[in-house]
């Protein structure tokens, strides 16, 4: 009797699972528009504006920040230098730019001294683009 009951329950469960439509495994998250910052963004949430000197010249093209964060769609082999001493998670307590501020990058490109390589998606690299 126990075998028949187990078989009946298994058959009912199988029929119920077969009748449920399959859902596609695609997730879409909308985080809104990119913030407008003069120097770029941290590569971790909440992606606040970064102070001058956090990102090196490799993150800029013609004076325009090319991006990091969830909207970064650059080449997979991209890597650039950051100076994490300007990062609040590393103890920086200085002034921060506001949305809409303009970057003053005159003469700062050659003076930039980074201390870490990143791939633009928040991952440290070995300086050759490898993680």
PDB file of N, CA and C in Angstrom, residues 8-108:
ATOM      1  N   UNK A   8       1.733   7.179  -6.546  1.00  0.00           N
ATOM      2  CA  UNK A   8       0.673   8.130  -6.888  1.00  0.00           C
ATOM      3  C   UNK A   8       1.116   9.560  -6.600  1.00  0.00           C
ATOM      4  N   UNK A   9       1.757   9.780  -5.460  1.00  0.00           N
ATOM      5  CA  UNK A   9       2.248  11.119  -5.129  1.00  0.00           C
ATOM      6  C   UNK A   9       3.328  11.578  -6.115  1.00  0.00           C
ATOM      7  N   UNK A  10       4.212  10.673  -6.507  1.00  0.00           N
ATOM      8  CA  UNK A  10       5.256  11.011  -7.476  1.00  0.00           C
ATOM      9  C   UNK A  10       4.647  11.347  -8.829  1.00  0.00           C
ATOM     10  N   UNK A  11       3.608  10.603  -9.227  1.00  0.00           N
ATOM     11  CA  UNK A  11       2.942  10.857 -10.507  1.00  0.00           C
ATOM     12  C   UNK A  11       2.237  12.204 -10.493  1.00  0.00           C
ATOM     13  N   UNK A  12       1.571  12.543  -9.394  1.00  0.00           N
ATOM     14  CA  UNK A  12       0.880  13.839  -9.275  1.00  0.00           C
ATOM     15  C   UNK A  12       1.894  14.986  -9.316  1.00  0.00           C
ATOM     16  N   UNK A  13       3.007  14.824  -8.603  1.00  0.00           N
ATOM     17  CA  UNK A  13       4.041  15.853  -8.603  1.00  0.00           C
ATOM     18  C   UNK A  13       4.631  16.029 -10.002  1.00  0.00           C
ATOM     19  N   UNK A  14       4.846  14.930 -10.713  1.00  0.00           N
ATOM     20  CA  UNK A  14       5.385  15.000 -12.071  1.00  0.00           C
ATOM     21  C   UNK A  14       4.439  15.710 -13.020  1.00  0.00           C
ATOM     22  N   UNK A  15       3.153  15.428 -12.912  1.00  0.00           N
ATOM     23  CA  UNK A  15       2.148  16.076 -13.763  1.00  0.00           C
ATOM     24  C   UNK A  15       2.082  17.573 -13.435  1.00  0.00           C
ATOM     25  N   UNK A  16       2.126  17.914 -12.161  1.00  0.00           N
ATOM     26  CA  UNK A  16       2.059  19.316 -11.757  1.00  0.00           C
ATOM     27  C   UNK A  16       3.270  20.089 -12.279  1.00  0.00           C
ATOM     28  N   UNK A  17       4.459  19.493 -12.183  1.00  0.00           N
ATOM     29  CA  UNK A  17       5.657  20.164 -12.669  1.00  0.00           C
ATOM     30  C   UNK A  17       5.666  20.293 -14.188  1.00  0.00           C
ATOM     31  N   UNK A  18       5.115  19.313 -14.884  1.00  0.00           N
ATOM     32  CA  UNK A  18       5.059  19.364 -16.344  1.00  0.00           C
ATOM     33  C   UNK A  18       4.074  20.430 -16.817  1.00  0.00           C
ATOM     34  N   UNK A  19       3.063  20.726 -16.025  1.00  0.00           N
ATOM     35  CA  UNK A  19       2.042  21.695 -16.423  1.00  0.00           C
ATOM     36  C   UNK A  19       2.488  23.139 -16.187  1.00  0.00           C
ATOM     37  N   UNK A  20       3.514  23.368 -15.350  1.00  0.00           N
ATOM     38  CA  UNK A  20       3.982  24.715 -15.054  1.00  0.00           C
ATOM     39  C   UNK A  20       4.834  25.212 -16.222  1.00  0.00           C
ATOM     40  N   UNK A  21       4.534  26.393 -16.777  1.00  0.00           N
ATOM     41  CA  UNK A  21       5.344  26.903 -17.882  1.00  0.00           C
ATOM     42  C   UNK A  21       6.757  27.249 -17.405  1.00  0.00           C
ATOM     43  N   UNK A  22       7.736  27.001 -18.257  1.00  0.00           N
ATOM     44  CA  UNK A  22       9.132  27.266 -17.915  1.00  0.00           C
ATOM     45  C   UNK A  22       9.419  28.759 -18.048  1.00  0.00           C
ATOM     46  N   UNK A  23      10.077  29.319 -17.074  1.00  0.00           N
ATOM     47  CA  UNK A  23      10.464  30.735 -17.109  1.00  0.00           C
ATOM     48  C   UNK A  23      11.860  30.849 -17.712  1.00  0.00           C
ATOM     49  N   UNK A  24      12.109  31.900 -18.463  1.00  0.00           N
ATOM     50  CA  UNK A  24      13.438  32.127 -19.022  1.00  0.00           C
ATOM     51  C   UNK A  24      14.344  32.676 -17.928  1.00  0.00           C
ATOM     52  N   UNK A  25      15.572  32.274 -17.936  1.00  0.00           N
ATOM     53  CA  UNK A  25      16.528  32.684 -16.911  1.00  0.00           C
ATOM     54  C   UNK A  25      17.270  33.944 -17.341  1.00  0.00           C
ATOM     55  N   UNK A  26      16.553  35.017 -17.495  1.00  0.00           N
ATOM     56  CA  UNK A  26      17.171  36.290 -17.845  1.00  0.00           C
ATOM     57  C   UNK A  26      16.756  37.325 -16.817  1.00  0.00           C
ATOM     58  N   UNK A  27      17.747  38.020 -16.287  1.00  0.00           N
ATOM     59  CA  UNK A  27      17.482  39.038 -15.273  1.00  0.00           C
ATOM     60  C   UNK A  27      17.867  40.390 -15.849  1.00  0.00           C
ATOM     61  N   UNK A  28      17.013  41.355 -15.660  1.00  0.00           N
ATOM     62  CA  UNK A  28      17.294  42.705 -16.134  1.00  0.00           C
ATOM     63  C   UNK A  28      17.147  43.667 -14.968  1.00  0.00           C
ATOM     64  N   UNK A  29      18.208  44.437 -14.717  1.00  0.00           N
ATOM     65  CA  UNK A  29      18.188  45.401 -13.627  1.00  0.00           C
ATOM     66  C   UNK A  29      18.439  46.774 -14.210  1.00  0.00           C
ATOM     67  N   UNK A  30      17.587  47.703 -13.901  1.00  0.00           N
ATOM     68  CA  UNK A  30      17.774  49.065 -14.373  1.00  0.00           C
ATOM     69  C   UNK A  30      18.270  49.912 -13.214  1.00  0.00           C
ATOM     70  N   UNK A  31      19.438  50.524 -13.377  1.00  0.00           N
ATOM     71  CA  UNK A  31      19.979  51.344 -12.291  1.00  0.00           C
ATOM     72  C   UNK A  31      19.837  52.827 -12.589  1.00  0.00           C
ATOM     73  N   UNK A  32      19.202  53.158 -13.689  1.00  0.00           N
ATOM     74  CA  UNK A  32      18.996  54.560 -14.030  1.00  0.00           C
ATOM     75  C   UNK A  32      20.126  55.106 -14.875  1.00  0.00           C
ATOM     76  N   UNK A  33      20.090  56.386 -15.094  1.00  0.00           N
ATOM     77  CA  UNK A  33      21.084  57.039 -15.938  1.00  0.00           C
ATOM     78  C   UNK A  33      22.422  57.158 -15.220  1.00  0.00           C
ATOM     79  N   UNK A  34      23.496  57.227 -16.016  1.00  0.00           N
ATOM     80  CA  UNK A  34      24.816  57.424 -15.452  1.00  0.00           C
ATOM     81  C   UNK A  34      24.865  58.773 -14.753  1.00  0.00           C
ATOM     82  N   UNK A  35      25.516  58.861 -13.599  1.00  0.00           N
ATOM     83  CA  UNK A  35      25.666  60.168 -12.973  1.00  0.00           C
ATOM     84  C   UNK A  35      26.590  61.044 -13.805  1.00  0.00           C
ATOM     85  N   UNK A  36      26.463  62.337 -13.672  1.00  0.00           N
ATOM     86  CA  UNK A  36      27.308  63.277 -14.403  1.00  0.00           C
ATOM     87  C   UNK A  36      28.391  63.769 -13.464  1.00  0.00           C
ATOM     88  N   UNK A  37      29.560  63.193 -13.573  1.00  0.00           N
ATOM     89  CA  UNK A  37      30.659  63.536 -12.680  1.00  0.00           C
ATOM     90  C   UNK A  37      31.872  63.976 -13.493  1.00  0.00           C
ATOM     91  N   UNK A  38      32.658  64.903 -12.954  1.00  0.00           N
ATOM     92  CA  UNK A  38      33.808  65.388 -13.711  1.00  0.00           C
ATOM     93  C   UNK A  38      34.976  64.416 -13.763  1.00  0.00           C
ATOM     94  N   UNK A  39      35.132  63.552 -12.783  1.00  0.00           N
ATOM     95  CA  UNK A  39      36.325  62.725 -12.706  1.00  0.00           C
ATOM     96  C   UNK A  39      36.058  61.244 -12.860  1.00  0.00           C
ATOM     97  N   UNK A  40      34.843  60.812 -12.898  1.00  0.00           N
ATOM     98  CA  UNK A  40      34.571  59.390 -12.965  1.00  0.00           C
ATOM     99  C   UNK A  40      33.806  58.920 -11.759  1.00  0.00           C
ATOM    100  N   UNK A  41      33.914  57.647 -11.477  1.00  0.00           N
ATOM    101  CA  UNK A  41      33.106  57.024 -10.437  1.00  0.00           C
ATOM    102  C   UNK A  41      33.929  55.952  -9.758  1.00  0.00           C
ATOM    103  N   UNK A  42      33.583  55.664  -8.529  1.00  0.00           N
ATOM    104  CA  UNK A  42      34.199  54.511  -7.888  1.00  0.00           C
ATOM    105  C   UNK A  42      33.667  53.261  -8.568  1.00  0.00           C
ATOM    106  N   UNK A  43      34.411  52.191  -8.488  1.00  0.00           N
ATOM    107  CA  UNK A  43      33.973  50.955  -9.129  1.00  0.00           C
ATOM    108  C   UNK A  43      33.191  50.066  -8.151  1.00  0.00           C
ATOM    109  N   UNK A  44      32.583  50.664  -7.159  1.00  0.00           N
ATOM    110  CA  UNK A  44      31.702  49.955  -6.237  1.00  0.00           C
ATOM    111  C   UNK A  44      30.544  50.889  -5.899  1.00  0.00           C
ATOM    112  N   UNK A  45      29.434  50.342  -5.461  1.00  0.00           N
ATOM    113  CA  UNK A  45      28.265  51.145  -5.105  1.00  0.00           C
ATOM    114  C   UNK A  45      28.628  52.069  -3.951  1.00  0.00           C
ATOM    115  N   UNK A  46      28.126  53.276  -3.886  1.00  0.00           N
ATOM    116  CA  UNK A  46      27.062  53.887  -4.685  1.00  0.00           C
ATOM    117  C   UNK A  46      27.554  54.686  -5.883  1.00  0.00           C
ATOM    118  N   UNK A  47      28.800  54.467  -6.373  1.00  0.00           N
ATOM    119  CA  UNK A  47      29.311  55.106  -7.584  1.00  0.00           C
ATOM    120  C   UNK A  47      29.296  56.627  -7.492  1.00  0.00           C
ATOM    121  N   UNK A  48      29.677  57.174  -6.366  1.00  0.00           N
ATOM    122  CA  UNK A  48      29.713  58.628  -6.198  1.00  0.00           C
ATOM    123  C   UNK A  48      30.811  59.223  -7.058  1.00  0.00           C
ATOM    124  N   UNK A  49      30.734  60.527  -7.253  1.00  0.00           N
ATOM    125  CA  UNK A  49      31.802  61.210  -7.989  1.00  0.00           C
ATOM    126  C   UNK A  49      33.121  61.027  -7.253  1.00  0.00           C
ATOM    127  N   UNK A  50      34.178  60.892  -8.007  1.00  0.00           N
ATOM    128  CA  UNK A  50      35.499  60.712  -7.425  1.00  0.00           C
ATOM    129  C   UNK A  50      36.258  62.020  -7.386  1.00  0.00           C
ATOM    130  N   UNK A  51      37.152  62.198  -6.417  1.00  0.00           N
ATOM    131  CA  UNK A  51      37.951  63.420  -6.392  1.00  0.00           C
ATOM    132  C   UNK A  51      38.990  63.394  -7.504  1.00  0.00           C
ATOM    133  N   UNK A  52      39.482  64.565  -7.856  1.00  0.00           N
ATOM    134  CA  UNK A  52      40.541  64.669  -8.858  1.00  0.00           C
ATOM    135  C   UNK A  52      41.735  63.851  -8.391  1.00  0.00           C
ATOM    136  N   UNK A  53      42.268  63.044  -9.265  1.00  0.00           N
ATOM    137  CA  UNK A  53      43.436  62.249  -8.914  1.00  0.00           C
ATOM    138  C   UNK A  53      43.133  60.806  -8.632  1.00  0.00           C
ATOM    139  N   UNK A  54      41.865  60.405  -8.585  1.00  0.00           N
ATOM    140  CA  UNK A  54      41.567  58.994  -8.313  1.00  0.00           C
ATOM    141  C   UNK A  54      41.856  58.148  -9.547  1.00  0.00           C
ATOM    142  N   UNK A  55      41.442  58.634 -10.727  1.00  0.00           N
ATOM    143  CA  UNK A  55      41.653  57.899 -11.967  1.00  0.00           C
ATOM    144  C   UNK A  55      42.808  58.484 -12.750  1.00  0.00           C
ATOM    145  N   UNK A  56      43.583  57.611 -13.369  1.00  0.00           N
ATOM    146  CA  UNK A  56      44.710  58.042 -14.186  1.00  0.00           C
ATOM    147  C   UNK A  56      44.287  58.424 -15.597  1.00  0.00           C
ATOM    148  N   UNK A  57      45.228  58.918 -16.388  1.00  0.00           N
ATOM    149  CA  UNK A  57      44.931  59.387 -17.734  1.00  0.00           C
ATOM    150  C   UNK A  57      44.394  58.304 -18.663  1.00  0.00           C
ATOM    151  N   UNK A  58      44.643  57.033 -18.366  1.00  0.00           N
ATOM    152  CA  UNK A  58      44.149  55.962 -19.233  1.00  0.00           C
ATOM    153  C   UNK A  58      42.628  55.844 -19.211  1.00  0.00           C
ATOM    154  N   UNK A  59      41.972  56.456 -18.219  1.00  0.00           N
ATOM    155  CA  UNK A  59      40.511  56.412 -18.133  1.00  0.00           C
ATOM    156  C   UNK A  59      39.843  57.552 -18.883  1.00  0.00           C
ATOM    157  N   UNK A  60      40.648  58.407 -19.529  1.00  0.00           N
ATOM    158  CA  UNK A  60      40.115  59.566 -20.234  1.00  0.00           C
ATOM    159  C   UNK A  60      40.476  59.489 -21.706  1.00  0.00           C
ATOM    160  N   UNK A  61      39.608  60.016 -22.551  1.00  0.00           N
ATOM    161  CA  UNK A  61      39.860  60.096 -23.984  1.00  0.00           C
ATOM    162  C   UNK A  61      39.480  61.498 -24.434  1.00  0.00           C
ATOM    163  N   UNK A  62      40.454  62.313 -24.802  1.00  0.00           N
ATOM    164  CA  UNK A  62      40.175  63.682 -25.206  1.00  0.00           C
ATOM    165  C   UNK A  62      39.560  64.510 -24.096  1.00  0.00           C
ATOM    166  N   UNK A  63      39.924  64.241 -22.843  1.00  0.00           N
ATOM    167  CA  UNK A  63      39.387  64.982 -21.711  1.00  0.00           C
ATOM    168  C   UNK A  63      38.069  64.444 -21.190  1.00  0.00           C
ATOM    169  N   UNK A  64      37.480  63.467 -21.875  1.00  0.00           N
ATOM    170  CA  UNK A  64      36.203  62.885 -21.435  1.00  0.00           C
ATOM    171  C   UNK A  64      36.464  61.565 -20.727  1.00  0.00           C
ATOM    172  N   UNK A  65      35.795  61.380 -19.604  1.00  0.00           N
ATOM    173  CA  UNK A  65      35.939  60.140 -18.845  1.00  0.00           C
ATOM    174  C   UNK A  65      35.274  59.006 -19.614  1.00  0.00           C
ATOM    175  N   UNK A  66      35.998  57.893 -19.854  1.00  0.00           N
ATOM    176  CA  UNK A  66      35.433  56.812 -20.661  1.00  0.00           C
ATOM    177  C   UNK A  66      34.694  55.772 -19.840  1.00  0.00           C
ATOM    178  N   UNK A  67      34.818  55.798 -18.519  1.00  0.00           N
ATOM    179  CA  UNK A  67      33.914  55.013 -17.708  1.00  0.00           C
ATOM    180  C   UNK A  67      34.466  53.864 -16.907  1.00  0.00           C
ATOM    181  N   UNK A  68      33.840  53.634 -15.769  1.00  0.00           N
ATOM    182  CA  UNK A  68      33.937  52.432 -14.968  1.00  0.00           C
ATOM    183  C   UNK A  68      32.586  52.266 -14.315  1.00  0.00           C
ATOM    184  N   UNK A  69      32.338  51.112 -13.750  1.00  0.00           N
ATOM    185  CA  UNK A  69      31.041  50.881 -13.122  1.00  0.00           C
ATOM    186  C   UNK A  69      30.158  50.030 -14.011  1.00  0.00           C
ATOM    187  N   UNK A  70      28.887  49.898 -13.690  1.00  0.00           N
ATOM    188  CA  UNK A  70      28.024  48.965 -14.419  1.00  0.00           C
ATOM    189  C   UNK A  70      27.772  49.370 -15.856  1.00  0.00           C
ATOM    190  N   UNK A  71      28.016  50.614 -16.219  1.00  0.00           N
ATOM    191  CA  UNK A  71      27.768  51.061 -17.591  1.00  0.00           C
ATOM    192  C   UNK A  71      29.020  50.994 -18.445  1.00  0.00           C
ATOM    193  N   UNK A  72      30.125  50.542 -17.892  1.00  0.00           N
ATOM    194  CA  UNK A  72      31.372  50.479 -18.653  1.00  0.00           C
ATOM    195  C   UNK A  72      31.276  49.389 -19.701  1.00  0.00           C
ATOM    196  N   UNK A  73      31.464  49.762 -20.957  1.00  0.00           N
ATOM    197  CA  UNK A  73      31.381  48.786 -22.051  1.00  0.00           C
ATOM    198  C   UNK A  73      32.641  48.844 -22.895  1.00  0.00           C
ATOM    199  N   UNK A  74      33.759  49.083 -22.267  1.00  0.00           N
ATOM    200  CA  UNK A  74      35.013  49.155 -23.000  1.00  0.00           C
ATOM    201  C   UNK A  74      35.528  47.770 -23.345  1.00  0.00           C
ATOM    202  N   UNK A  75      36.696  47.764 -23.948  1.00  0.00           N
ATOM    203  CA  UNK A  75      37.322  46.510 -24.354  1.00  0.00           C
ATOM    204  C   UNK A  75      37.625  45.641 -23.141  1.00  0.00           C
ATOM    205  N   UNK A  76      37.491  44.336 -23.311  1.00  0.00           N
ATOM    206  CA  UNK A  76      37.763  43.415 -22.209  1.00  0.00           C
ATOM    207  C   UNK A  76      39.199  43.509 -21.730  1.00  0.00           C
ATOM    208  N   UNK A  77      40.123  43.874 -22.629  1.00  0.00           N
ATOM    209  CA  UNK A  77      41.524  43.955 -22.237  1.00  0.00           C
ATOM    210  C   UNK A  77      41.902  45.319 -21.654  1.00  0.00           C
ATOM    211  N   UNK A  78      40.921  46.215 -21.468  1.00  0.00           N
ATOM    212  CA  UNK A  78      41.197  47.528 -20.903  1.00  0.00           C
ATOM    213  C   UNK A  78      41.754  47.397 -19.494  1.00  0.00           C
ATOM    214  N   UNK A  79      42.771  48.197 -19.185  1.00  0.00           N
ATOM    215  CA  UNK A  79      43.239  48.332 -17.810  1.00  0.00           C
ATOM    216  C   UNK A  79      43.808  49.732 -17.655  1.00  0.00           C
ATOM    217  N   UNK A  80      43.653  50.283 -16.471  1.00  0.00           N
ATOM    218  CA  UNK A  80      44.109  51.629 -16.199  1.00  0.00           C
ATOM    219  C   UNK A  80      44.573  51.757 -14.761  1.00  0.00           C
ATOM    220  N   UNK A  81      45.196  52.876 -14.458  1.00  0.00           N
ATOM    221  CA  UNK A  81      45.770  53.112 -13.141  1.00  0.00           C
ATOM    222  C   UNK A  81      44.839  53.961 -12.288  1.00  0.00           C
ATOM    223  N   UNK A  82      44.736  53.609 -11.016  1.00  0.00           N
ATOM    224  CA  UNK A  82      43.993  54.422 -10.056  1.00  0.00           C
ATOM    225  C   UNK A  82      44.929  54.744  -8.891  1.00  0.00           C
ATOM    226  N   UNK A  83      44.572  55.777  -8.146  1.00  0.00           N
ATOM    227  CA  UNK A  83      45.293  56.120  -6.930  1.00  0.00           C
ATOM    228  C   UNK A  83      44.281  55.982  -5.797  1.00  0.00           C
ATOM    229  N   UNK A  84      44.263  54.815  -5.168  1.00  0.00           N
ATOM    230  CA  UNK A  84      43.226  54.554  -4.166  1.00  0.00           C
ATOM    231  C   UNK A  84      43.422  55.325  -2.866  1.00  0.00           C
ATOM    232  N   UNK A  85      44.473  56.141  -2.765  1.00  0.00           N
ATOM    233  CA  UNK A  85      44.604  57.015  -1.592  1.00  0.00           C
ATOM    234  C   UNK A  85      43.532  58.097  -1.600  1.00  0.00           C
ATOM    235  N   UNK A  86      42.906  58.339  -2.765  1.00  0.00           N
ATOM    236  CA  UNK A  86      41.803  59.296  -2.872  1.00  0.00           C
ATOM    237  C   UNK A  86      40.446  58.622  -2.681  1.00  0.00           C
ATOM    238  N   UNK A  87      40.429  57.386  -2.274  1.00  0.00           N
ATOM    239  CA  UNK A  87      39.208  56.604  -2.104  1.00  0.00           C
ATOM    240  C   UNK A  87      38.773  56.652  -0.635  1.00  0.00           C
ATOM    241  N   UNK A  88      37.521  57.057  -0.327  1.00  0.00           N
ATOM    242  CA  UNK A  88      37.062  57.084   1.067  1.00  0.00           C
ATOM    243  C   UNK A  88      37.167  55.737   1.775  1.00  0.00           C
ATOM    244  N   UNK A  89      37.094  54.633   1.021  1.00  0.00           N
ATOM    245  CA  UNK A  89      37.246  53.321   1.661  1.00  0.00           C
ATOM    246  C   UNK A  89      38.688  53.067   2.096  1.00  0.00           C
ATOM    247  N   UNK A  90      39.609  53.899   1.617  1.00  0.00           N
ATOM    248  CA  UNK A  90      41.014  53.800   2.009  1.00  0.00           C
ATOM    249  C   UNK A  90      41.412  54.974   2.893  1.00  0.00           C
ATOM    250  N   UNK A  91      40.421  55.673   3.452  1.00  0.00           N
ATOM    251  CA  UNK A  91      40.688  56.722   4.426  1.00  0.00           C
ATOM    252  C   UNK A  91      40.675  58.149   3.915  1.00  0.00           C
ATOM    253  N   UNK A  92      40.398  58.376   2.626  1.00  0.00           N
ATOM    254  CA  UNK A  92      40.379  59.737   2.102  1.00  0.00           C
ATOM    255  C   UNK A  92      39.230  60.522   2.718  1.00  0.00           C
ATOM    256  N   UNK A  93      39.525  61.725   3.229  1.00  0.00           N
ATOM    257  CA  UNK A  93      38.504  62.552   3.858  1.00  0.00           C
ATOM    258  C   UNK A  93      38.436  63.941   3.238  1.00  0.00           C
ATOM    259  N   UNK A  94      39.112  64.143   2.100  1.00  0.00           N
ATOM    260  CA  UNK A  94      39.155  65.450   1.454  1.00  0.00           C
ATOM    261  C   UNK A  94      37.857  65.788   0.737  1.00  0.00           C
ATOM    262  N   UNK A  95      37.893  66.904   0.015  1.00  0.00           N
ATOM    263  CA  UNK A  95      36.696  67.365  -0.689  1.00  0.00           C
ATOM    264  C   UNK A  95      36.374  66.455  -1.862  1.00  0.00           C
ATOM    265  N   UNK A  96      35.102  66.396  -2.187  1.00  0.00           N
ATOM    266  CA  UNK A  96      34.617  65.581  -3.295  1.00  0.00           C
ATOM    267  C   UNK A  96      33.943  66.492  -4.311  1.00  0.00           C
ATOM    268  N   UNK A  97      34.089  66.212  -5.607  1.00  0.00           N
ATOM    269  CA  UNK A  97      33.379  67.018  -6.592  1.00  0.00           C
ATOM    270  C   UNK A  97      31.886  66.746  -6.526  1.00  0.00           C
ATOM    271  N   UNK A  98      31.115  67.681  -7.002  1.00  0.00           N
ATOM    272  CA  UNK A  98      29.645  67.551  -7.045  1.00  0.00           C
ATOM    273  C   UNK A  98      29.232  67.200  -8.460  1.00  0.00           C
ATOM    274  N   UNK A  99      28.042  66.624  -8.612  1.00  0.00           N
ATOM    275  CA  UNK A  99      27.517  66.361  -9.943  1.00  0.00           C
ATOM    276  C   UNK A  99      27.469  67.665 -10.722  1.00  0.00           C
ATOM    277  N   UNK A 100      27.945  67.624 -11.952  1.00  0.00           N
ATOM    278  CA  UNK A 100      27.932  68.802 -12.796  1.00  0.00           C
ATOM    279  C   UNK A 100      29.200  69.630 -12.723  1.00  0.00           C
ATOM    280  N   UNK A 101      30.073  69.402 -11.713  1.00  0.00           N
ATOM    281  CA  UNK A 101      31.352  70.120 -11.660  1.00  0.00           C
ATOM    282  C   UNK A 101      32.176  69.770 -12.900  1.00  0.00           C
ATOM    283  N   UNK A 102      33.043  70.668 -13.294  1.00  0.00           N
ATOM    284  CA  UNK A 102      33.926  70.435 -14.432  1.00  0.00           C
ATOM    285  C   UNK A 102      35.305  70.042 -13.921  1.00  0.00           C
ATOM    286  N   UNK A 103      35.917  69.089 -14.595  1.00  0.00           N
ATOM    287  CA  UNK A 103      37.249  68.637 -14.216  1.00  0.00           C
ATOM    288  C   UNK A 103      38.283  69.671 -14.611  1.00  0.00           C
ATOM    289  N   UNK A 104      39.250  69.895 -13.742  1.00  0.00           N
ATOM    290  CA  UNK A 104      40.377  70.761 -14.049  1.00  0.00           C
ATOM    291  C   UNK A 104      41.586  69.851 -14.193  1.00  0.00           C
ATOM    292  N   UNK A 105      41.839  69.411 -15.412  1.00  0.00           N
ATOM    293  CA  UNK A 105      42.899  68.429 -15.634  1.00  0.00           C
ATOM    294  C   UNK A 105      44.152  69.046 -16.236  1.00  0.00           C
ATOM    295  N   UNK A 106      44.271  70.374 -16.250  1.00  0.00           N
ATOM    296  CA  UNK A 106      45.454  71.022 -16.821  1.00  0.00           C
ATOM    297  C   UNK A 106      46.715  70.595 -16.074  1.00  0.00           C
ATOM    298  N   UNK A 107      47.609  69.962 -16.816  1.00  0.00           N
ATOM    299  CA  UNK A 107      48.900  69.595 -16.247  1.00  0.00           C
ATOM    300  C   UNK A 107      48.864  68.428 -15.277  1.00  0.00           C
ATOM    301  N   UNK A 108      47.710  67.849 -15.020  1.00  0.00           N
ATOM    302  CA  UNK A 108      47.625  66.769 -14.037  1.00  0.00           C
ATOM    303  C   UNK A 108      47.938  65.412 -14.645  1.00  0.00           C
TER     304      UNK A 108
END
